[in-house]
Amino acid sequence: MTDPVGISPSELDQLPDRDTEETAEWAASLDAVTKAAGPQRAAYLMRRTLQHAEGAGLALPKLLETDYVNTIPTSAEPAFDGDEAMEARITAWNRWNAAAMVTRGSRFGVGGHIATFASAAWLYETGFNHFFRGKEGDGSGDQLYIQGHASPGIYARAFLDGRLNEGQLDRFRQESGGDGLPSYPHPRRLPWLWEFPTVSMGLGPLSAIYQARFNRYLENRSIKDTSNSHVWAFLGDGEMDEPEATAALALAAREQLDNLTFVINCNLQRLDGPVRANFRVVQELEGQFRGAGWNVVKSLWGSAWDELFQLDTKGALIRRLRDVPDAQFQTYATRDVAYIREHFFGAEPALAELGKLLTDAKIAECFHTSRGGHEARKVYAAYKAAVEFKGAPTVILAQTVKGYTLGPGFESKNANHQMKKLSGKEFRAMRDLLELPIPDAKLDEELVPYGHPGADSPEVRYLQERRAALGGPAPARRVHAVALPEPADRAFSALLKGSGKQEMATTMAFVRLAKELMRDKETGKRWVPIVPDEARTFGMESLFPSAGIYSPLGQTYEPVDRDQLMYYKEAKNGQILNEGITEAGAMADFIAASTSYATHGEPMIPFYIFYSMFGWQRTADQMWQLGDQLGRGFIVGATAGRTTLTGEGLQHADGHSHLIASTNPASLNYDPAFAYEIAVIVKDGLRRMYGPEAENVFYYLTVYNEPKQQPAMPAGVEEGIVKGLYRFREAANSPKLSTSLEQGGAPTSETPRIQLIGSGTAIHWALEAQELLAADWGVAADVWSATSWGELRRDALECDEALLRGEMRTPYVTRALEGAEGPVLAVSDWMRQVPDQISQWVEQDYSSLGTDGFGLSDTREAARRHFGVDPQSIVVAALAQLARRGEVPASAVKEARERYGL
């Protein structure tokens, strides 16, 4: 049992009591108050004492929950800096046009959401008029994470502002053909307006935290002054159930991100019904955020409640509010006054007496509409408190009514999230409530009209003047074309030359390249290494002392390995983001860094290196978010493949990430086999993403932890590396080609031939199979390196699309293999679907081998034999293909199986 202060009796018993008599006197005083004035008065005095102690700087555990009232009382609200009546008219137009847009679109069956913005309209309008900095002023402006389902209201405001027209509003959710509006905030679809995709719920709050953190990173590294940038994340109370939504709360508090504000629209409803039917989500969220170290501001009740709280001299009202579950309060918003008098005020005599002092109109106003999130002054006070608070992030819990102003058919109804249109009668009632000058004749037309007071109206002038004072339109996305110079060639030269007799895994090859690129005088500081707590696994510990691990506090301790060369060095201006065990956090880091070219006009080059299995499988939703947000950079799946990671087993053995990655149109996916291929791919990636004609793509590379001798780059293969395929070794160049072949070991026209295509580490199995085929079976095999199955497929699909336009283009993979004799056998350390992506464009007979199924713990050799991808299995598969064509005896297949013990 824990006491209200947060210290259990057993913990108190461990603290020495230096004056037991004094302690007894305090306890007796509390008992006396409880007996004389009741337990509520005693609890009130205790909390006042704790509040006073906190203000005096005494170190005491904090209360995680306060009463169900506004944090800022009416008497403490600051003066409202604006014309409240004017802002009410602007908000009315926005409400109307948002509802009209979705209703008009419903005739096409494209859907849309009305109730969310209806509840949150004042949360946005107050920010737009008073707080959100635009991008035309100094610095980068503020970053706004708009709640996805509220997008119609943001479009409505852009229409009022003159940034959108009626035709565009009428193409809401109808984007084909151009000039339409995406359903939700999608930067890829509307890049001049939206900065952040947020409708994959839970990713918005996570990304907002890491964006605020990255802003500080840029500032602490002296790359960009972001001190005037504030991150605002608008969220739903139901959205906070997503694990990602609260995954990084402690990080935000630990790093004192007072440049961050969460605004949670607590309309008490999620998509199907109440968020916490039998509980109170506001109180739950308050405890969660306070416990994580956030500043919490509750804006729950509108000004109509002031009279009720003043009359509540016995605390009965506050007790009742603390007890009523959310679903019941939702019901009060839809019932008549008699029901409220009976079920709310009838709960205890003191409340019944209070209810007698209130008119029916007052009760109806309080319980049906009066919420803190619906009043400009309440919201303004909360926002001002948030931006002025120092030392911690702030969360604002603003209570609203879902569907507010849309009428009794919408307000607080469980189904309102799925309701897509208002009837003519409902629009008339809404017009009257909002006092909009829209004549009945217009409402009698087939389509409800959009409303606009005129481009030179007081409302529009006021709106534009407020935005001009705050630095221009919002939301807005701006891209400043800043091409980065190409790194010096010497950074790539070591990998191009090969490793000689030294063995090196491609994971280490990439890390060495990155280390060299980080030393580049022009662009080195722009590299952002990101790793989720396994830098040593990837051989990155050498970066610790040279680049430093970012920490806003620097290093306040002496590291245990300080006497070692590669000690664990943290620094305020550190370059490495070592995130701990959170791939989701590392991806959020990557997204913030990869879009800095737009958010801050500062292109950064992030590379995120992770355990291959825990990339796309775990965070594919964020990879999609990355593509939607037009991010650029390198994500690197290290220890890749299903058989290279010895001993780790099923949950670590990755054979499918390339398949998942192939579903993301923005991802350029490469599976390099050699160090020189990595050098060529990274160099080309820097050109494509950071050159004069930068593209909105990102690169995915898989690298392996299997040490191999790295050859020097052959001449003339750069194009093939980038495009995805080139011939690495012809059969005639096989070092151990059997002299049993004619003409001194060279294959002839009578020699059976096959084309072996391998990617990543599998090329080494193909090369060994090449030797076995020649030495044991007299078969000539050419070995090809497939650096990217995905890019080969992308090119082929583009050729297919061109054909529909009447253009004749041959896919690169078809041209590359043109004239290659014999069938094709593709092999990789991935599922067969990965190499099979190109099969339909290969003119030769095509077959593949792969690592389908679950992984297992064993040696590399045993795992490859298990999956049938080791060199001997490749030989048997190759012979089987040739036997089907009649080019080798069918008996050769059985003989090979027996010889190799398959």
PDB file of N, CA and C in Angstrom, residues 202-213 240 242-257 260 262 288-289 292-294 393 579 581-586 588-589 622:
ATOM      1  N   GLY A 202       0.524   7.320 -32.876  1.00  0.00           N
ATOM      2  CA  GLY A 202       1.594   6.952 -31.966  1.00  0.00           C
ATOM      3  C   GLY A 202       2.947   7.404 -32.459  1.00  0.00           C
ATOM      4  N   LEU A 203       3.122   7.481 -33.792  1.00  0.00           N
ATOM      5  CA  LEU A 203       4.411   7.910 -34.328  1.00  0.00           C
ATOM      6  C   LEU A 203       4.596   9.419 -34.209  1.00  0.00           C
ATOM      7  N   GLY A 204       3.499  10.166 -34.237  1.00  0.00           N
ATOM      8  CA  GLY A 204       3.597  11.617 -34.085  1.00  0.00           C
ATOM      9  C   GLY A 204       4.236  12.030 -32.771  1.00  0.00           C
ATOM     10  N   PRO A 205       3.717  11.559 -31.641  1.00  0.00           N
ATOM     11  CA  PRO A 205       4.330  11.946 -30.369  1.00  0.00           C
ATOM     12  C   PRO A 205       5.770  11.475 -30.238  1.00  0.00           C
ATOM     13  N   LEU A 206       6.066  10.276 -30.687  1.00  0.00           N
ATOM     14  CA  LEU A 206       7.443   9.782 -30.627  1.00  0.00           C
ATOM     15  C   LEU A 206       8.358  10.660 -31.476  1.00  0.00           C
ATOM     16  N   SER A 207       7.936  10.965 -32.690  1.00  0.00           N
ATOM     17  CA  SER A 207       8.754  11.778 -33.584  1.00  0.00           C
ATOM     18  C   SER A 207       8.915  13.197 -33.052  1.00  0.00           C
ATOM     19  N   ALA A 208       7.872  13.730 -32.447  1.00  0.00           N
ATOM     20  CA  ALA A 208       7.955  15.097 -31.917  1.00  0.00           C
ATOM     21  C   ALA A 208       9.019  15.194 -30.836  1.00  0.00           C
ATOM     22  N   ILE A 209       9.103  14.186 -29.986  1.00  0.00           N
ATOM     23  CA  ILE A 209      10.113  14.203 -28.922  1.00  0.00           C
ATOM     24  C   ILE A 209      11.507  14.201 -29.521  1.00  0.00           C
ATOM     25  N   TYR A 210      11.732  13.320 -30.478  1.00  0.00           N
ATOM     26  CA  TYR A 210      13.067  13.244 -31.061  1.00  0.00           C
ATOM     27  C   TYR A 210      13.360  14.440 -31.966  1.00  0.00           C
ATOM     28  N   GLN A 211      12.330  15.075 -32.523  1.00  0.00           N
ATOM     29  CA  GLN A 211      12.553  16.304 -33.278  1.00  0.00           C
ATOM     30  C   GLN A 211      13.022  17.418 -32.345  1.00  0.00           C
ATOM     31  N   ALA A 212      12.363  17.546 -31.193  1.00  0.00           N
ATOM     32  CA  ALA A 212      12.785  18.543 -30.209  1.00  0.00           C
ATOM     33  C   ALA A 212      14.203  18.258 -29.727  1.00  0.00           C
ATOM     34  N   ARG A 213      14.498  16.993 -29.551  1.00  0.00           N
ATOM     35  CA  ARG A 213      15.845  16.594 -29.131  1.00  0.00           C
ATOM     36  C   ARG A 213      16.865  16.897 -30.235  1.00  0.00           C
ATOM     37  N   MET A 240      -2.943   7.964 -27.236  1.00  0.00           N
ATOM     38  CA  MET A 240      -1.913   7.725 -26.233  1.00  0.00           C
ATOM     39  C   MET A 240      -1.856   6.269 -25.786  1.00  0.00           C
ATOM     40  N   GLU A 242      -1.279   3.944 -27.903  1.00  0.00           N
ATOM     41  CA  GLU A 242      -0.218   3.355 -28.724  1.00  0.00           C
ATOM     42  C   GLU A 242       1.085   3.346 -27.924  1.00  0.00           C
ATOM     43  N   PRO A 243       1.790   2.224 -27.893  1.00  0.00           N
ATOM     44  CA  PRO A 243       3.018   2.175 -27.085  1.00  0.00           C
ATOM     45  C   PRO A 243       4.066   3.191 -27.512  1.00  0.00           C
ATOM     46  N   GLU A 244       4.117   3.505 -28.820  1.00  0.00           N
ATOM     47  CA  GLU A 244       5.102   4.495 -29.278  1.00  0.00           C
ATOM     48  C   GLU A 244       4.809   5.886 -28.735  1.00  0.00           C
ATOM     49  N   ALA A 245       3.530   6.152 -28.430  1.00  0.00           N
ATOM     50  CA  ALA A 245       3.144   7.493 -28.007  1.00  0.00           C
ATOM     51  C   ALA A 245       3.801   7.899 -26.698  1.00  0.00           C
ATOM     52  N   THR A 246       4.049   6.943 -25.831  1.00  0.00           N
ATOM     53  CA  THR A 246       4.630   7.255 -24.521  1.00  0.00           C
ATOM     54  C   THR A 246       6.005   6.634 -24.339  1.00  0.00           C
ATOM     55  N   ALA A 247       6.575   6.099 -25.418  1.00  0.00           N
ATOM     56  CA  ALA A 247       7.828   5.356 -25.298  1.00  0.00           C
ATOM     57  C   ALA A 247       9.004   6.226 -24.897  1.00  0.00           C
ATOM     58  N   ALA A 248       8.970   7.506 -25.228  1.00  0.00           N
ATOM     59  CA  ALA A 248      10.140   8.359 -25.003  1.00  0.00           C
ATOM     60  C   ALA A 248       9.866   9.507 -24.034  1.00  0.00           C
ATOM     61  N   LEU A 249       8.818   9.383 -23.213  1.00  0.00           N
ATOM     62  CA  LEU A 249       8.504  10.471 -22.281  1.00  0.00           C
ATOM     63  C   LEU A 249       9.664  10.736 -21.333  1.00  0.00           C
ATOM     64  N   ALA A 250      10.296   9.681 -20.843  1.00  0.00           N
ATOM     65  CA  ALA A 250      11.396   9.867 -19.899  1.00  0.00           C
ATOM     66  C   ALA A 250      12.572  10.556 -20.570  1.00  0.00           C
ATOM     67  N   LEU A 251      12.836  10.235 -21.826  1.00  0.00           N
ATOM     68  CA  LEU A 251      13.914  10.907 -22.556  1.00  0.00           C
ATOM     69  C   LEU A 251      13.673  12.410 -22.608  1.00  0.00           C
ATOM     70  N   ALA A 252      12.437  12.803 -22.937  1.00  0.00           N
ATOM     71  CA  ALA A 252      12.131  14.226 -23.053  1.00  0.00           C
ATOM     72  C   ALA A 252      12.348  14.959 -21.739  1.00  0.00           C
ATOM     73  N   ALA A 253      11.966  14.316 -20.630  1.00  0.00           N
ATOM     74  CA  ALA A 253      12.163  14.940 -19.325  1.00  0.00           C
ATOM     75  C   ALA A 253      13.631  14.912 -18.917  1.00  0.00           C
ATOM     76  N   ARG A 254      14.284  13.790 -19.177  1.00  0.00           N
ATOM     77  CA  ARG A 254      15.692  13.643 -18.789  1.00  0.00           C
ATOM     78  C   ARG A 254      16.568  14.686 -19.478  1.00  0.00           C
ATOM     79  N   GLU A 255      16.250  14.989 -20.730  1.00  0.00           N
ATOM     80  CA  GLU A 255      17.042  15.968 -21.472  1.00  0.00           C
ATOM     81  C   GLU A 255      16.455  17.366 -21.393  1.00  0.00           C
ATOM     82  N   GLN A 256      15.458  17.554 -20.525  1.00  0.00           N
ATOM     83  CA  GLN A 256      14.897  18.872 -20.222  1.00  0.00           C
ATOM     84  C   GLN A 256      14.452  19.608 -21.492  1.00  0.00           C
ATOM     85  N   LEU A 257      13.662  18.924 -22.295  1.00  0.00           N
ATOM     86  CA  LEU A 257      13.231  19.484 -23.572  1.00  0.00           C
ATOM     87  C   LEU A 257      12.063  20.446 -23.366  1.00  0.00           C
ATOM     88  N   LEU A 260       9.390  21.689 -26.159  1.00  0.00           N
ATOM     89  CA  LEU A 260       8.405  20.711 -26.618  1.00  0.00           C
ATOM     90  C   LEU A 260       7.121  20.827 -25.821  1.00  0.00           C
ATOM     91  N   PHE A 262       3.231  18.896 -25.760  1.00  0.00           N
ATOM     92  CA  PHE A 262       2.168  18.009 -26.221  1.00  0.00           C
ATOM     93  C   PHE A 262       0.831  18.668 -25.894  1.00  0.00           C
ATOM     94  N   GLN A 288       0.846   9.639 -15.549  1.00  0.00           N
ATOM     95  CA  GLN A 288       1.878   9.088 -16.424  1.00  0.00           C
ATOM     96  C   GLN A 288       2.919  10.150 -16.779  1.00  0.00           C
ATOM     97  N   PHE A 289       2.455  11.326 -17.145  1.00  0.00           N
ATOM     98  CA  PHE A 289       3.386  12.386 -17.540  1.00  0.00           C
ATOM     99  C   PHE A 289       4.122  12.966 -16.338  1.00  0.00           C
ATOM    100  N   ALA A 292       6.824  10.721 -15.356  1.00  0.00           N
ATOM    101  CA  ALA A 292       7.962  10.758 -16.279  1.00  0.00           C
ATOM    102  C   ALA A 292       8.771  12.043 -16.155  1.00  0.00           C
ATOM    103  N   GLY A 293       8.251  13.011 -15.388  1.00  0.00           N
ATOM    104  CA  GLY A 293       8.997  14.251 -15.182  1.00  0.00           C
ATOM    105  C   GLY A 293       8.533  15.433 -16.005  1.00  0.00           C
ATOM    106  N   TRP A 294       7.342  15.358 -16.583  1.00  0.00           N
ATOM    107  CA  TRP A 294       6.813  16.450 -17.404  1.00  0.00           C
ATOM    108  C   TRP A 294       6.064  17.467 -16.538  1.00  0.00           C
ATOM    109  N   PRO A 393       9.639  19.406 -20.508  1.00  0.00           N
ATOM    110  CA  PRO A 393       8.570  19.545 -21.503  1.00  0.00           C
ATOM    111  C   PRO A 393       7.224  19.679 -20.803  1.00  0.00           C
ATOM    112  N   GLU A 579      21.284   5.532 -28.811  1.00  0.00           N
ATOM    113  CA  GLU A 579      19.941   5.706 -28.268  1.00  0.00           C
ATOM    114  C   GLU A 579      19.560   4.749 -27.157  1.00  0.00           C
ATOM    115  N   ILE A 581      18.462   0.909 -25.948  1.00  0.00           N
ATOM    116  CA  ILE A 581      17.776  -0.208 -26.602  1.00  0.00           C
ATOM    117  C   ILE A 581      16.407   0.249 -27.078  1.00  0.00           C
ATOM    118  N   THR A 582      16.398   0.995 -28.150  1.00  0.00           N
ATOM    119  CA  THR A 582      15.147   1.478 -28.735  1.00  0.00           C
ATOM    120  C   THR A 582      15.327   1.720 -30.221  1.00  0.00           C
ATOM    121  N   GLU A 583      14.973   0.723 -31.024  1.00  0.00           N
ATOM    122  CA  GLU A 583      15.029   0.911 -32.471  1.00  0.00           C
ATOM    123  C   GLU A 583      14.023   1.975 -32.912  1.00  0.00           C
ATOM    124  N   ALA A 584      12.898   2.056 -32.238  1.00  0.00           N
ATOM    125  CA  ALA A 584      11.908   3.078 -32.581  1.00  0.00           C
ATOM    126  C   ALA A 584      12.473   4.469 -32.326  1.00  0.00           C
ATOM    127  N   GLY A 585      13.181   4.640 -31.208  1.00  0.00           N
ATOM    128  CA  GLY A 585      13.800   5.930 -30.931  1.00  0.00           C
ATOM    129  C   GLY A 585      14.881   6.255 -31.934  1.00  0.00           C
ATOM    130  N   ALA A 586      15.683   5.265 -32.301  1.00  0.00           N
ATOM    131  CA  ALA A 586      16.738   5.499 -33.284  1.00  0.00           C
ATOM    132  C   ALA A 586      16.142   5.892 -34.632  1.00  0.00           C
ATOM    133  N   ALA A 588      13.276   7.424 -35.057  1.00  0.00           N
ATOM    134  CA  ALA A 588      12.771   8.789 -34.897  1.00  0.00           C
ATOM    135  C   ALA A 588      13.917   9.791 -35.005  1.00  0.00           C
ATOM    136  N   ASP A 589      15.071   9.450 -34.440  1.00  0.00           N
ATOM    137  CA  ASP A 589      16.272  10.249 -34.629  1.00  0.00           C
ATOM    138  C   ASP A 589      16.586  10.410 -36.110  1.00  0.00           C
ATOM    139  N   GLN A 622       7.696   3.158 -39.310  1.00  0.00           N
ATOM    140  CA  GLN A 622       8.502   4.382 -39.304  1.00  0.00           C
ATOM    141  C   GLN A 622       9.296   4.537 -40.597  1.00  0.00           C
TER     142      GLN A 622
END
